[in-house]
C-alpha positions as CSV (number, residue, x, y, z in Angstrom):
1,X,-32.6,-13.6,2.7
2,X,-34.9,-13.2,0.1
3,X,-35.4,-9.6,1.6
4,X,-32.0,-8.2,2.3
5,X,-31.0,-4.9,0.1
6,X,-28.8,-3.9,-2.3
7,X,-27.9,-0.8,0.6
8,X,-27.7,-3.0,2.9
9,X,-25.0,-5.8,1.1
10,X,-23.3,-2.3,0.9
11,X,-23.6,-1.6,4.4
12,X,-22.2,-5.1,5.4
13,X,-18.8,-4.8,2.9
14,X,-18.7,-0.8,4.2
15,X,-18.3,-2.4,8.1
16,X,-16.6,-5.3,7.7
17,X,-14.0,-2.9,5.4
18,X,-14.3,-0.3,7.7
19,X,-13.3,-4.2,10.9
20,X,-10.1,-4.1,8.5
21,X,-11.1,-6.7,5.6
22,X,-8.6,-7.3,3.0
23,X,-10.5,-10.0,1.1
24,X,-14.9,-10.1,1.1
25,X,-17.0,-12.5,0.1
26,X,-19.7,-12.0,-1.8
27,X,-21.8,-15.8,-2.0
28,X,-25.1,-14.0,-3.8
29,X,-26.2,-12.9,-6.5
30,X,-28.6,-11.1,-8.6
31,X,-30.3,-10.5,-12.4
32,X,-28.2,-6.4,-11.9
33,X,-26.1,-4.1,-11.3
34,X,-25.6,-1.6,-8.9
35,X,-24.7,2.3,-9.8
36,X,-23.7,2.6,-4.9
37,X,-22.6,-1.5,-4.9
38,X,-20.1,-0.8,-7.9
39,X,-18.5,2.3,-6.6
40,X,-18.1,1.4,-3.3
41,X,-16.4,-2.3,-4.3
42,X,-15.0,-0.5,-7.3
43,X,-12.9,2.3,-4.6
44,X,-12.3,-0.5,-1.6
45,X,-10.6,-2.4,-4.9
46,X,-8.6,0.4,-5.4
47,X,-7.4,0.6,-1.7
48,X,-5.9,-3.0,-2.3
49,X,-9.6,-4.9,-1.0
50,X,-10.0,-8.4,-3.0
51,X,-13.7,-9.5,-4.2
52,X,-14.4,-12.9,-4.2
53,X,-18.9,-13.4,-6.0
54,X,-20.3,-16.1,-6.9
55,X,-21.4,-17.7,-10.4
56,X,-24.8,-18.6,-10.0
57,X,-26.3,-21.5,-10.0
58,X,-28.4,-21.4,-12.9
59,X,-27.3,-22.9,-15.5
60,X,-26.1,-19.7,-17.6
61,X,-24.0,-17.4,-19.2
62,X,-26.0,-14.4,-18.0
63,X,-23.6,-12.5,-16.2
64,X,-24.6,-12.0,-11.9
65,X,-23.9,-9.6,-10.4
66,X,-21.8,-8.2,-8.3
67,X,-19.7,-11.1,-9.6
68,X,-19.4,-9.8,-12.8
69,X,-18.3,-6.4,-11.6
70,X,-14.4,-6.6,-12.7
71,X,-12.7,-5.4,-9.9
72,X,-14.5,-9.2,-8.4
73,X,-12.9,-12.2,-9.7
74,X,-16.2,-14.1,-10.2
75,X,-16.7,-18.4,-8.9
76,X,-18.2,-20.7,-11.0
77,X,-18.4,-24.1,-9.0
78,X,-16.2,-27.7,-10.5
79,X,-16.6,-31.1,-9.8
80,X,-13.8,-33.7,-8.1
81,X,-12.4,-33.8,-11.6
82,X,-12.1,-30.3,-12.3
83,X,-15.0,-30.0,-14.9
84,X,-17.2,-27.2,-14.3
85,X,-20.5,-28.8,-12.7
86,X,-23.9,-29.0,-14.1
87,X,-26.2,-26.7,-12.7
88,X,-22.8,-24.1,-12.8
89,X,-22.8,-20.8,-14.3
90,X,-21.0,-19.8,-17.6
91,X,-19.5,-18.3,-19.9
92,X,-16.3,-14.5,-19.9
93,X,-17.6,-12.9,-16.7
94,X,-16.7,-16.0,-15.0
95,X,-12.6,-16.1,-13.9
96,X,-12.1,-19.6,-11.8
97,X,-13.5,-22.1,-10.8
98,X,-13.0,-24.1,-7.0
99,X,-14.6,-26.9,-6.1
100,X,-18.6,-26.9,-5.7
101,X,-19.1,-29.5,-2.9
102,X,-18.0,-29.4,0.6
103,X,-19.4,-30.7,3.9
104,X,-19.0,-27.6,6.1
105,X,-19.1,-28.9,10.9
106,X,-21.3,-26.9,12.6
107,X,-21.8,-26.8,16.2
108,X,-21.1,-30.7,15.9
109,X,-23.6,-30.9,12.5
110,X,-21.9,-31.9,9.6
111,X,-24.2,-30.2,6.9
112,X,-23.2,-30.7,2.7
113,X,-22.9,-27.6,1.3
114,X,-23.1,-27.2,-2.8
115,X,-23.2,-24.6,-5.6
116,X,-21.0,-21.7,-6.4
117,X,-21.3,-19.6,-3.0
118,X,-19.2,-22.9,-1.7
119,X,-17.3,-22.4,-4.6
120,X,-16.3,-18.9,-3.2
121,X,-16.6,-19.4,0.5
122,X,-13.3,-21.9,-0.9
123,X,-11.2,-19.4,-2.5
124,X,-11.8,-16.7,0.0
125,X,-10.3,-18.7,2.4
126,X,-7.1,-19.5,0.1
127,X,-7.0,-16.1,-0.7
128,X,-7.9,-15.0,2.8
129,X,-4.6,-17.0,4.0
130,X,-2.5,-16.3,1.3
131,X,-3.1,-12.3,2.2
132,X,-2.2,-13.0,6.0
133,X,0.9,-14.5,4.9
134,X,2.1,-11.0,3.7
135,X,1.3,-11.3,0.2
136,X,0.4,-7.8,-1.1
137,X,-3.8,-8.0,-2.8
138,X,-1.7,-8.2,-6.6
139,X,0.4,-11.1,-6.4
140,X,-2.6,-12.6,-4.2
141,X,-5.6,-12.0,-6.8
142,X,-3.0,-13.1,-10.0
143,X,-1.7,-16.3,-8.3
144,X,-5.7,-16.5,-7.5
145,X,-6.4,-15.7,-11.2
146,X,-3.9,-18.2,-12.7
147,X,-4.5,-21.7,-10.5
148,X,-7.5,-21.5,-10.7
149,X,-8.7,-20.6,-14.7
150,X,-11.1,-21.8,-15.8
151,X,-9.6,-23.9,-18.4
152,X,-11.1,-24.8,-22.0
153,X,-14.3,-27.7,-22.2
154,X,-12.2,-30.6,-23.8
155,X,-13.6,-31.2,-27.3
156,X,-15.3,-34.9,-27.9
């Protein structure tokens, strides 16, 4: 929602963590960081909470937040061949790549969703599955960062 504030996002994260969440999907992005959000993510990360953030759909190399925070695994979108999607943000702040198109079933309807938010949902779900199997936050993060790392573009 366009009227959502940084405080609203921080409050949502705080509420989710207090309810037992160990994996947080941040399928949202903006151009600037927030001291409040950064501090909350840092402290929660130290406590074993994993964060995954959408890199954005501009396609730009400029960092977006909260994905660009060091404690957040920044996710970009790929096509069916694993190449960077033409609309997806890229750059040094991006950590992993995942499918950027997904078919979602909801209330008897099918919806095609695309973008780095869809990619972030894919990675967050994968991480939650691994966490539920008894893996530690560090084990899950290492697996995600290694197995889904952005590969260098092929040379022409």
